[in-house]
XYZ file of C-alpha atoms in Angstrom:
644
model
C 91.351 35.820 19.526
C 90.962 33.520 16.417
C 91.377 30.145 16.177
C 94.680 28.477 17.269
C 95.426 25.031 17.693
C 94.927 25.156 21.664
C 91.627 25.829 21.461
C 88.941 23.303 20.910
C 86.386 24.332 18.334
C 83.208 25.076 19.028
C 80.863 22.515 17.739
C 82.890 20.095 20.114
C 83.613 22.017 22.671
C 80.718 20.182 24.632
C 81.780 17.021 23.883
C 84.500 14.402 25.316
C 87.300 12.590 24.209
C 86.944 10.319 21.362
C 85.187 6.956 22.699
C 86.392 4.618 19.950
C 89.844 5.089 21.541
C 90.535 2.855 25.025
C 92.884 5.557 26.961
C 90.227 8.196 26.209
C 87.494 6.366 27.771
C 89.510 5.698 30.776
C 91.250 9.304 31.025
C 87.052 10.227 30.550
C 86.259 7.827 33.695
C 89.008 9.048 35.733
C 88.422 12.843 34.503
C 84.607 12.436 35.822
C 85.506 10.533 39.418
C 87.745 14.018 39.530
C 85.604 15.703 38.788
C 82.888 14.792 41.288
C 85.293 14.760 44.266
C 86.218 18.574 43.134
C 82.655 19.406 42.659
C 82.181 17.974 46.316
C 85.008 20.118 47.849
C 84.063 23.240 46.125
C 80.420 22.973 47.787
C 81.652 22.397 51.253
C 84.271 24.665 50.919
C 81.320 27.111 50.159
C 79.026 25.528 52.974
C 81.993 26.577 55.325
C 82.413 29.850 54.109
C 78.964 30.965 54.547
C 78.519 29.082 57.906
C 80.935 31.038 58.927
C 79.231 34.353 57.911
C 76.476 33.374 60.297
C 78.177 32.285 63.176
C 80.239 35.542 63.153
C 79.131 38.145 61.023
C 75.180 37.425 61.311
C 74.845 35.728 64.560
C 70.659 36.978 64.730
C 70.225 35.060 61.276
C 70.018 31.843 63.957
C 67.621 33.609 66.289
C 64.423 34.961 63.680
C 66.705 37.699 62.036
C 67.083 37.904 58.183
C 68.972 40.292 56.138
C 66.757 42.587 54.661
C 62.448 43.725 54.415
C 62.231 41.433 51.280
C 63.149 38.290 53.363
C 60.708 38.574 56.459
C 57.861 39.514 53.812
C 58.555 36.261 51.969
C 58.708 34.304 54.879
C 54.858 35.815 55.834
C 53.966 34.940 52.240
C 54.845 31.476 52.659
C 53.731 30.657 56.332
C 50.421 31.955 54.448
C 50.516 29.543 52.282
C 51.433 26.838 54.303
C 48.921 27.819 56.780
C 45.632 27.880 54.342
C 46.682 26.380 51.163
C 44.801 29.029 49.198
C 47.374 28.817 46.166
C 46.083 31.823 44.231
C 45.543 34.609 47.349
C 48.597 37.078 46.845
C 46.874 39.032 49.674
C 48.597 39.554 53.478
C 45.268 40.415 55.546
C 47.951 41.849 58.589
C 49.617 44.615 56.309
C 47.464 47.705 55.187
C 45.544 46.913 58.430
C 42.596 46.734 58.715
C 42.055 46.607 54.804
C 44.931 43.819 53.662
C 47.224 44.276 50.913
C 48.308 41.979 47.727
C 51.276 40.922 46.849
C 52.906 41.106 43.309
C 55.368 38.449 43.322
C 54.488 35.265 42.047
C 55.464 31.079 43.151
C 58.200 30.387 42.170
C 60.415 31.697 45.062
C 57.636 30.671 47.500
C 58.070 27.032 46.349
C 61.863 26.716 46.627
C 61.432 28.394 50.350
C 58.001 26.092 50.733
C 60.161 22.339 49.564
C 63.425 23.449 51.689
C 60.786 23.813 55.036
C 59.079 20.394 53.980
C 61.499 18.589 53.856
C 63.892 19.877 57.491
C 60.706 20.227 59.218
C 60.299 16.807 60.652
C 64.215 17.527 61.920
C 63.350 20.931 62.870
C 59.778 21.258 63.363
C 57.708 23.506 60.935
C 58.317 27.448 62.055
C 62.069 26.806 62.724
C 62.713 24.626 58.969
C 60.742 27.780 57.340
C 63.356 30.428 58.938
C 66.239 27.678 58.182
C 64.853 27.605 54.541
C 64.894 31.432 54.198
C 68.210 31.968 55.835
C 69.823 29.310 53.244
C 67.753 30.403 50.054
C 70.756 32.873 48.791
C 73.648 30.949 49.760
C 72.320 27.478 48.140
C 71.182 29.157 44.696
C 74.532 30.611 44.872
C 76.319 27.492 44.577
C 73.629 25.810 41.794
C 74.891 29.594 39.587
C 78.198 28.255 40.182
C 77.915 24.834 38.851
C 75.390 26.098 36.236
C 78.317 28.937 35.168
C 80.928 26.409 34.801
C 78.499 24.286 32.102
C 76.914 27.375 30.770
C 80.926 28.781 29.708
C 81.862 24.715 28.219
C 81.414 25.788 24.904
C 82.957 28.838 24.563
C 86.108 28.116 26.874
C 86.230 24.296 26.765
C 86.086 21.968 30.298
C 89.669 23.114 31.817
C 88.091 26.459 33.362
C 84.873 24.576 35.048
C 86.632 25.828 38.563
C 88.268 29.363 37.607
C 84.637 29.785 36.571
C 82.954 28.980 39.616
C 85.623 30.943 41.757
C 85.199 33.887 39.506
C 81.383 33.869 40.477
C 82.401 33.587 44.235
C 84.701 37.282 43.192
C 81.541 39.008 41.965
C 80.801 41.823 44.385
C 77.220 42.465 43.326
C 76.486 38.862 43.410
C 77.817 37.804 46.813
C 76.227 40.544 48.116
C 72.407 39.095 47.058
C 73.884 35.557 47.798
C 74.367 36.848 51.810
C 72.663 34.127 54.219
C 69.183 35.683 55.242
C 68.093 36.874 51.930
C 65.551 35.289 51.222
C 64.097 36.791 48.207
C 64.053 36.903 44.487
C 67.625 37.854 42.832
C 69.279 34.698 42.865
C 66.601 32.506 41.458
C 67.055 35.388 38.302
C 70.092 35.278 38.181
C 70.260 31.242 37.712
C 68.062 31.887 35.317
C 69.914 34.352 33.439
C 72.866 32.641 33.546
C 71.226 29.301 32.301
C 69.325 31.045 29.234
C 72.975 32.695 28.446
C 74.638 28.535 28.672
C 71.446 27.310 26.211
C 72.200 30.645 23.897
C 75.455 29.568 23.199
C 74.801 26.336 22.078
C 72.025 27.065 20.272
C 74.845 29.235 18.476
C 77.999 27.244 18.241
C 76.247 23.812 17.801
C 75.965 22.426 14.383
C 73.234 20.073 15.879
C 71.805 23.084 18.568
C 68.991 19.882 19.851
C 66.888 21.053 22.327
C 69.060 24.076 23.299
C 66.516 26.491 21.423
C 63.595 25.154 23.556
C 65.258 25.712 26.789
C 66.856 28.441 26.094
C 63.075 30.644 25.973
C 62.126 28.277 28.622
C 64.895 29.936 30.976
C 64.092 33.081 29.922
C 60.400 32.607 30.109
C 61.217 31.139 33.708
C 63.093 34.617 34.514
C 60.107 36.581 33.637
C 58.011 34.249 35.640
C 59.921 34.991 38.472
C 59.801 38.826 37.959
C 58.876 41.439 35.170
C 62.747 42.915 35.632
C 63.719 39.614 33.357
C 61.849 41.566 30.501
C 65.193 43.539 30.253
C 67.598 40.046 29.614
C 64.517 38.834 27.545
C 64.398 42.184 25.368
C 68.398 41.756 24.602
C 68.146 37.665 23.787
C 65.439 38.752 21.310
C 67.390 41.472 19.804
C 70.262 39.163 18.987
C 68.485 36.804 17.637
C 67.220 38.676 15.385
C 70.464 40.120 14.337
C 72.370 36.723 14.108
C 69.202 35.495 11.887
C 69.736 38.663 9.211
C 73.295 37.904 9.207
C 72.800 33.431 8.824
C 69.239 33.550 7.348
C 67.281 30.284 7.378
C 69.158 27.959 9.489
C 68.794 30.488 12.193
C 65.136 30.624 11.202
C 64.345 27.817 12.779
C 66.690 27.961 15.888
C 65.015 31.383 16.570
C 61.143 29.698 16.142
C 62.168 26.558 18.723
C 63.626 29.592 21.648
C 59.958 31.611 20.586
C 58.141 28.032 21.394
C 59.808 27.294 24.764
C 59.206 31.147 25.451
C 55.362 31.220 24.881
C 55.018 27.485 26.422
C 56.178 28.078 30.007
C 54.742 31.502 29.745
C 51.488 30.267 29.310
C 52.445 27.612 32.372
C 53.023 30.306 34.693
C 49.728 32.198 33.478
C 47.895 29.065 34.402
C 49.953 28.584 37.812
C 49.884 32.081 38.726
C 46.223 32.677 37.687
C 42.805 31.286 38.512
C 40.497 30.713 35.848
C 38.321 34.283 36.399
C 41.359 36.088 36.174
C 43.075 35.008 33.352
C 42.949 38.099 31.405
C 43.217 40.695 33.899
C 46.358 42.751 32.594
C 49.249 43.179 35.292
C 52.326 44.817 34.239
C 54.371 43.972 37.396
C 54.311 40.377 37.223
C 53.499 37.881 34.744
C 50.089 38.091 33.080
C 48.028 38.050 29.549
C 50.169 40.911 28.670
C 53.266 38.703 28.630
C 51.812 36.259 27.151
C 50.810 38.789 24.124
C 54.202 39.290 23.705
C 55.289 35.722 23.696
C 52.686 35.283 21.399
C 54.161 38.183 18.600
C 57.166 36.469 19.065
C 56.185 33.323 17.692
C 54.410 35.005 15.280
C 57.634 36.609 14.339
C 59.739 33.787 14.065
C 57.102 31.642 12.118
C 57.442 34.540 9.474
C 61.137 34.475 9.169
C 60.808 31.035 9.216
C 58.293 30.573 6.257
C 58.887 30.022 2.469
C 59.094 34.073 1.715
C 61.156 34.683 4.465
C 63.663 32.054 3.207
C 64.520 33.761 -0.214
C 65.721 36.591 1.464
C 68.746 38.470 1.478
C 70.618 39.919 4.315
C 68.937 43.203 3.444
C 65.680 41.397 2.911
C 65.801 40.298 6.048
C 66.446 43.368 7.533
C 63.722 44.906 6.203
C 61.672 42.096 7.312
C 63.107 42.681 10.785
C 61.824 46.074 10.785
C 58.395 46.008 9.739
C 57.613 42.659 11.507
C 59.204 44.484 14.536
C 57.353 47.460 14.115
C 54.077 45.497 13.974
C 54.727 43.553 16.971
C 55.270 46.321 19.443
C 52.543 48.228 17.389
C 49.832 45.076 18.309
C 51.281 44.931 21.868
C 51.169 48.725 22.604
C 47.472 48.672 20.913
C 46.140 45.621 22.606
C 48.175 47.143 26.365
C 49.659 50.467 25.788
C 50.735 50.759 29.824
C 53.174 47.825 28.689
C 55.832 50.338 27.816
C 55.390 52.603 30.874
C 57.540 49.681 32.725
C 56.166 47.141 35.603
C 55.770 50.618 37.546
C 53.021 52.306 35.176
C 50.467 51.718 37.463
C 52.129 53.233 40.807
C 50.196 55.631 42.574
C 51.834 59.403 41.262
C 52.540 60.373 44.589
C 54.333 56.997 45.893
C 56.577 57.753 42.057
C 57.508 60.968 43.159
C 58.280 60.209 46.914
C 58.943 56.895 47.510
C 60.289 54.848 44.793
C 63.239 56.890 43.580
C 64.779 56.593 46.828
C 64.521 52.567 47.267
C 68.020 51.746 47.922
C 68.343 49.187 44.802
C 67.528 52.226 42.411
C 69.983 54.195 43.632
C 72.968 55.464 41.481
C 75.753 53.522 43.501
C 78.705 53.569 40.412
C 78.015 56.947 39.363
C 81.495 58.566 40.206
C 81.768 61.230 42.536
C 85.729 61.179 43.794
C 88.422 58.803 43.186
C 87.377 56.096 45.449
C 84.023 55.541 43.454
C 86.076 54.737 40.537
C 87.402 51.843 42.278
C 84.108 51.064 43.520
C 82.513 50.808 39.670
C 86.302 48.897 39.088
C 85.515 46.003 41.545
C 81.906 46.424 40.469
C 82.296 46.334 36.946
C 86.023 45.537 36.321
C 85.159 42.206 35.174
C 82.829 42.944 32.686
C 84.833 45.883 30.811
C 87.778 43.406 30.547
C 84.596 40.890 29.046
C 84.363 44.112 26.615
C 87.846 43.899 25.393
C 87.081 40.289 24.912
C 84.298 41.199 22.935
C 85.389 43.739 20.881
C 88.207 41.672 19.861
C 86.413 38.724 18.968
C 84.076 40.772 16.734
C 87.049 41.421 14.895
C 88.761 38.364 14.563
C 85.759 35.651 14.155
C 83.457 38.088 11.293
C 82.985 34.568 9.686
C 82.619 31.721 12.100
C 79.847 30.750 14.466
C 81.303 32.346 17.099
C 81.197 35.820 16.106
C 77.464 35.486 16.723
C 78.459 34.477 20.513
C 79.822 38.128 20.740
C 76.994 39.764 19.908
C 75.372 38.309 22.458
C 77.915 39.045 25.474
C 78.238 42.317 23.600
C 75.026 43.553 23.441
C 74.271 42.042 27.151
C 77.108 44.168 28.472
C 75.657 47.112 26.543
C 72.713 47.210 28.283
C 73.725 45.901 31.247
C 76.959 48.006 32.436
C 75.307 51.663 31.621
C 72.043 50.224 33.871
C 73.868 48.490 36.581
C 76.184 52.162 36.769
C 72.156 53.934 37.242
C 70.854 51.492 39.525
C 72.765 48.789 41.293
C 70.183 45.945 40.938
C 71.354 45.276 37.813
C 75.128 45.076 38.427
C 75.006 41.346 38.766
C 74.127 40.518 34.901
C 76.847 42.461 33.607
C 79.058 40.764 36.088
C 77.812 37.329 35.304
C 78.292 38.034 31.523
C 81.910 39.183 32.383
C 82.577 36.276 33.848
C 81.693 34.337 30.341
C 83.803 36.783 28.707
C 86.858 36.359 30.988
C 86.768 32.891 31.131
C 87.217 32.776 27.267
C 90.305 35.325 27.467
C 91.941 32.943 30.272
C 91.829 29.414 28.873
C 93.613 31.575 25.795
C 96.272 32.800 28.099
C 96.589 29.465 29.474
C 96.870 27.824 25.897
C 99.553 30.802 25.358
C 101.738 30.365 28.182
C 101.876 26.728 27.938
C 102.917 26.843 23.982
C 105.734 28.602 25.151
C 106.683 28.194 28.548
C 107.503 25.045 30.763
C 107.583 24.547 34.486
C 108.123 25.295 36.415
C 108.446 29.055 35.521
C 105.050 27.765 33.791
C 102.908 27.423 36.777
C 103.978 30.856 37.806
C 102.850 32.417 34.906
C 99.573 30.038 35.284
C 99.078 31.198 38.665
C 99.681 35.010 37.933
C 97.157 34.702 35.060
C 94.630 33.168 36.632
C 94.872 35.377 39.805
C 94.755 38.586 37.854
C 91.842 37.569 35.579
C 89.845 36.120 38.575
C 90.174 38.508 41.371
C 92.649 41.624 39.223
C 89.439 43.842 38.811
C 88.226 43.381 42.310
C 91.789 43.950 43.960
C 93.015 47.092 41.672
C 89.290 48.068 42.664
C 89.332 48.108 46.547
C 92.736 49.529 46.135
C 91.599 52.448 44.922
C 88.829 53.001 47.222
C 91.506 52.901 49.881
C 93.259 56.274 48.405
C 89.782 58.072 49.388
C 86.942 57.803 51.943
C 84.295 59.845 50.292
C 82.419 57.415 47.825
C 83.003 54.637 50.597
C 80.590 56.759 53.394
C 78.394 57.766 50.828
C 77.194 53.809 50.037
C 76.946 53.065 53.715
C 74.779 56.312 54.281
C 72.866 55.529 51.108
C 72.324 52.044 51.934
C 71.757 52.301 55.567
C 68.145 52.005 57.266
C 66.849 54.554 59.027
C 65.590 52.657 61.594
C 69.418 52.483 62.951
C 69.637 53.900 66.944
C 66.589 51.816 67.732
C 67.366 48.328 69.221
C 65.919 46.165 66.751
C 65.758 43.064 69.674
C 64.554 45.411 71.918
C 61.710 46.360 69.622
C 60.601 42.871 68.498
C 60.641 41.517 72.413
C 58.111 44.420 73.657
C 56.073 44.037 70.836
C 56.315 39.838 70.447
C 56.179 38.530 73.982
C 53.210 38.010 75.732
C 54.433 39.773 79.293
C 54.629 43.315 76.414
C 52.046 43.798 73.645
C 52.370 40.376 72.098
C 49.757 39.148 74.412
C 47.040 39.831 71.548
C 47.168 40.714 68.254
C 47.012 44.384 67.523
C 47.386 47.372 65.410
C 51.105 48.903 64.902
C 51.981 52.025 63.041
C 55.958 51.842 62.352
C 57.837 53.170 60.101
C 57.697 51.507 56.662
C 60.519 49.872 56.920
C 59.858 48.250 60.130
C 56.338 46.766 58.943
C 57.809 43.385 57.029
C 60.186 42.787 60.175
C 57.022 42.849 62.818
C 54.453 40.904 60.674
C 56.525 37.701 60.927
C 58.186 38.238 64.016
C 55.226 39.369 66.053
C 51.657 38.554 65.786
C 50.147 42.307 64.976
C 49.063 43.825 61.968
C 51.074 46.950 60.310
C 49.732 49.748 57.702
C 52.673 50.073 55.703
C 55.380 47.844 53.863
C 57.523 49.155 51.533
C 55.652 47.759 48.184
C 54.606 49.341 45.840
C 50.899 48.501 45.870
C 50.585 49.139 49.210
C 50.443 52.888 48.542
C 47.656 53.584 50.761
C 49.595 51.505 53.611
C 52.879 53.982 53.029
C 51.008 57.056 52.510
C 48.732 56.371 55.003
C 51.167 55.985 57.849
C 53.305 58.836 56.496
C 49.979 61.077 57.008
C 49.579 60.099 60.414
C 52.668 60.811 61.750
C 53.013 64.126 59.433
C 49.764 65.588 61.180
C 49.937 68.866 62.815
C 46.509 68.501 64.517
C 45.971 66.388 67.498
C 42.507 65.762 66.665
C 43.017 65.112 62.875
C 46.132 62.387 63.989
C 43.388 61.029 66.380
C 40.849 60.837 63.648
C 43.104 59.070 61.239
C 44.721 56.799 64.104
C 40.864 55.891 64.898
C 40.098 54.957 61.152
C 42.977 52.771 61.015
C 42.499 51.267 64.196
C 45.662 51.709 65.625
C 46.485 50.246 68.886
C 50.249 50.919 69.396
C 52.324 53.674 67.709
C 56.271 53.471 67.115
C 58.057 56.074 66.150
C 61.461 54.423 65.741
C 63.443 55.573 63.375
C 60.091 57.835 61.396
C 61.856 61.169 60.582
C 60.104 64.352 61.593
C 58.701 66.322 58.390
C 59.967 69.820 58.102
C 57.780 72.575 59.042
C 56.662 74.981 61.318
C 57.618 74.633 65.137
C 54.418 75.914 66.420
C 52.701 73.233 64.440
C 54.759 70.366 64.833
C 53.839 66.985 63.890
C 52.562 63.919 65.366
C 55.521 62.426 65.467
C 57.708 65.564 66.598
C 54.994 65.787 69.291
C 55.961 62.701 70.751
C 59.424 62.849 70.564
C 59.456 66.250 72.435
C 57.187 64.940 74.960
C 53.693 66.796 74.658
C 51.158 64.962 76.311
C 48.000 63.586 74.228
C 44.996 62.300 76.614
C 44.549 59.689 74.184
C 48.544 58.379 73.589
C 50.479 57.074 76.804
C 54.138 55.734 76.729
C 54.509 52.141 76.824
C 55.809 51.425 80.634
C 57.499 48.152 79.829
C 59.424 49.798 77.022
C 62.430 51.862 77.034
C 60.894 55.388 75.395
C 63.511 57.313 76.012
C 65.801 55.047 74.875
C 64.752 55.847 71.092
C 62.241 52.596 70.775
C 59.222 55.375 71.069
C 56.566 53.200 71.927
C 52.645 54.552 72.217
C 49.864 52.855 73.214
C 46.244 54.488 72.278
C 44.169 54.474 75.006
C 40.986 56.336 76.034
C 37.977 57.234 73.765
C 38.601 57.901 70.037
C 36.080 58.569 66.905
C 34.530 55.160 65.197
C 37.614 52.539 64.769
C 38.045 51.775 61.410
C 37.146 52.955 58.050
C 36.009 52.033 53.957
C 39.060 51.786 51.843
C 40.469 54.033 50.527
């Protein structure tokens, strides 16, 4: 993969024909008008597809359904905000009733969600434009990753693959699956980050002239970690690289390395000031952005202003090594000093008991791609498929370009894919970067092919070859992939067990219409203990409060519910029903704890039909039916309780 005479080099790869000639400026004109009208058709082509999804596949989506627990709690979050303006109040006063709970996500998600209700709501009116703008969140961001992909590979693979890129994002199974309609929640505004700090990295490292591409390139990545803590992961590689690229280039990369530390610790300290109020400035969070980030954006500078000084000029490579080292060791030494839960992971503060019996089975830490039969290697295949041929790309190039600017490119890609394929294989979150950063990869390896078959081929055998190329670059992995999931069943039912809710058997309608309309329960607010997956759903489509949501700092929400329906005593569950204040209990989908049959529990109690003076059946819902519905009625022990 060296340098041939189809391929444009890098430091212009960016750049247009030569303006001092008259044919090039009008080829540019007529190249751009193409352009646009392509760009055009590729978003409503896109539009289509995922209109169709809803009208077909996810018909609720129109009617107050979204796609997953994430979404509806978003959509509370917001309708929050737009309801009392209080910018900095992360807490939901309807969840963990009666005590509240607080949120650890931060703005930036709210305000994309928040601009697409302002502006449909005079069309729409205001609750219907804030559904619309959740529904639409995925799918939109989707196409900006495409667009952004297409300029983010220009350097590397020239203009000519602008829509093989953008299709090749569209073959990405882990990404259209966050990119469904109804999700409206936080993992495509990463991943347009991720892929923009990845477009800015590489032309801070082919560019002879990088301009501002340092700057925004830690301003992307600073914008990831804004969004969520999981960025520190893409942020730890960039950093790495740098590094490495500076010991082998020295000085000049000095400097490039100092601008990406600025735009890092600049809209870091933004989002500590948005995020924020002034009393809490310094109040150390490790699951979303907080002082401690800003620490480390701070011993990154620091870093960089070191290599970048007089001594660290005169070094050699192994000067600079050693330099790496020390100045390395120094700044994780300050940050583990000054925050030592910083390397315990966003999670270090999790109550013990919700790490041991909660978290390791949330469905996006689940081990998806580890193989168990035949038909999960095709699943990791149209998983991962593009990214291992990305490796071959890599591995290639690190081979063949030891002395140009671009071998620094591959060290990027490779060390992303590194860290990123072995992760995504553990848990399936983070499946989507490697994919994105195959897509980079590929893209480079087809506009060679392209330049190869077209040196020695002509049409029109040529545009069979073209097509054949492109097809099995594009969609190869993902094809060979699903065909080998069709020789076996077994890794196929295990992801839609694994992934399935347990709430299924219940009629999710059936549910939300008892509990929402005023001629059921909805006629006041109350007091609902549901399972705690259920508890997102009913806070925005009804008006109760629920004890438990599946967040992690609502542990006395999840392990509060779970202890109510786990009771074996009648007058223990009515105790803890009383200090909660329940009013209506749902047993939907709430699985019955093991144990022994003369002491069964609350919730097996119910389901077998024992009779509890204070609990009746709901008569307007279907109990037998599997909805479970229990209304507390008669005397009970003082209502509510301290917090725990």
């Amino acid at each position: 993969m060296g340098t041939d005479q189809h391929t444009t080099p890098p430091e212009s790869a960016d750049s247009d024909a030569d303006p001092a000639s008259t044919q090039a400026g009008a080829d540019r004109v007529g190249s751009a008008e193409s352009t646009s009208r392509g760009d055009v058709l590729f978003a409503v082509a896109v539009a289509a597809l995922f209109a169709l999804l809803v009208l077909r596949l996810f018909p609720g989506l129109l009617d107050g359904r979204l796609v997953d627990t994430d979404s509806y709690m978003r959509l509370v979050r917001v309708r929050q905000l737009l309801e009392s303006w209080s910018w900095f109040d992360s807490t939901v006063p309807r969840s963990n009733a009666p005590f509240g709970e607080t949120l650890h996500w931060t703005r930036p998600v709210d305000v994309l969600i928040l601009l697409g209700t302002v502006l449909t709501a005079p069309l729409l009116g205001l609750e219907r434009a804030l559904h619309v703008a959740g529904v639409l969140l995925s799918p939109a961001l989707l196409v900006a990753i495409c667009f952004v992909t297409a300029w983010a590979v220009r350097p590397l693979a020239t203009r000519r693959v602008r829509y093989y890129a953008m299709i090749a994002v569209l073959a990405q199974v882990g990404v259209m699956g966050y990119a469904l309609p109804g999700r409206a929640d936080h993992h495509m505004p990463i991943l347009l980050t991720f892929v923009a700090m990845h477009g800015s990295a590489l032309r801070l490292l082919l560019r002879t002239a990088p301009g501002h591409a340092g700057w925004a390139t830690g301003a992307w990545a600073a914008l990831g970690l804004w969004i969520s803590t999981e960025f520190l992961v893409p942020l730890a590689v960039l950093l790495v690289v740098l590094v490495l690229v500076w010991i082998r280039r020295g000085e000049e990369m000095a400097a490039r390395g100092q601008s990406v530390a600025l735009g890092l610790i600049a809209v870091t300290a933004l989002a500590l000031l948005v995020e924020h109020p002034p009393s809490a400035l310094l109040v150390a969070e490790y699951d979303r952005v907080s002082v401690v980030h800003l620490l480390v954006a701070v011993v990154v500078v620091a870093f960089w202003a070191g290599a970048a000084s007089a001594a660290g000029s005169r070094l050699n490579p192994v000067g600079r090594f050693g330099f790496a080292v020390v100045g390395g060791g120094m700044a994780l030494g300050l940050v583990a000093a000054a925050y030592p839960g910083f390397f315990g992971g966003p999670m270090v503060d999790v109550d013990p008991e919700l790490k041991r019996t909660w978290l390791p089975y949330l469905t996006e830490f689940q081990p998806f791609l580890v193989p168990q039969d035949v038909s999960d290697i095709g699943r990791i295949l149209a998983y991962l498929g593009t990214a291992f041929l990305a490796c071959g790309v890599v591995a290639h190039g690190l081979r063949q370009d030891r002395d140009t600017p671009r071998f620094d490119v591959w060290v990027l890609l490779g060390g992303g894919l590194l860290a990123f394929i072995p992760l995504g294989i553990r848990w399936v979150r983070f499946v989507m970067y490697a994919e994105m950063l195959g897509v980079l990869g590929t893209m480079f390896l087809l506009v060679r092919a392209l330049s190869a078959l077209e040196a020695r081929y002509a049409p029109p055998r040529l545009g069979t070859l073209r097509a054949v190329a492109t097809t099995g670059l594009l969609a190869g992995p993902l094809l060979a992939g699903a065909l080998i999931m069709l020789s076996g069943q077994g890794g196929g039912a295990r992801l839609r067990e694994a992934g399935a809710t347990q709430t299924q058997g219940c009629s999710i309608e059936e549910l939300v219409s008892t509990l929402a309309e005023a001629s059921g329960l909805g006629d006041r607010p109350r007091t609902v203990l549901a399972h705690v997956d259920l508890g997102p759903m009913l806070l925005y489509r009804t008006p109760h409060s629920v004890i438990a949501t599946p967040y992690h700092r609502n542990a006395a929400g999840i392990l509060g519910a779970r202890r109510i329906f786990e009771e074996t005593s009648p007058d223990g569950a009515r105790q803890l029903v009383a200090e909660r204040a329940v009013d209506v209990i749902v047993t939907c989908g709430v699985e019955e704890p093991p144990g022994d049959a003369a002491q069964p529990s609350l919730v097996a109690r119910l389901r077998s039909g024992s009779e509890l003076e204070w609990l009746a059946p709901w008569d307007g819902g279907d109990t037998a039916g599997g909805l479970g519905i229990w209304q507390v009625v008669g005397d009970l022990p003082d209502r509510g309780a301290s917090q725990p």
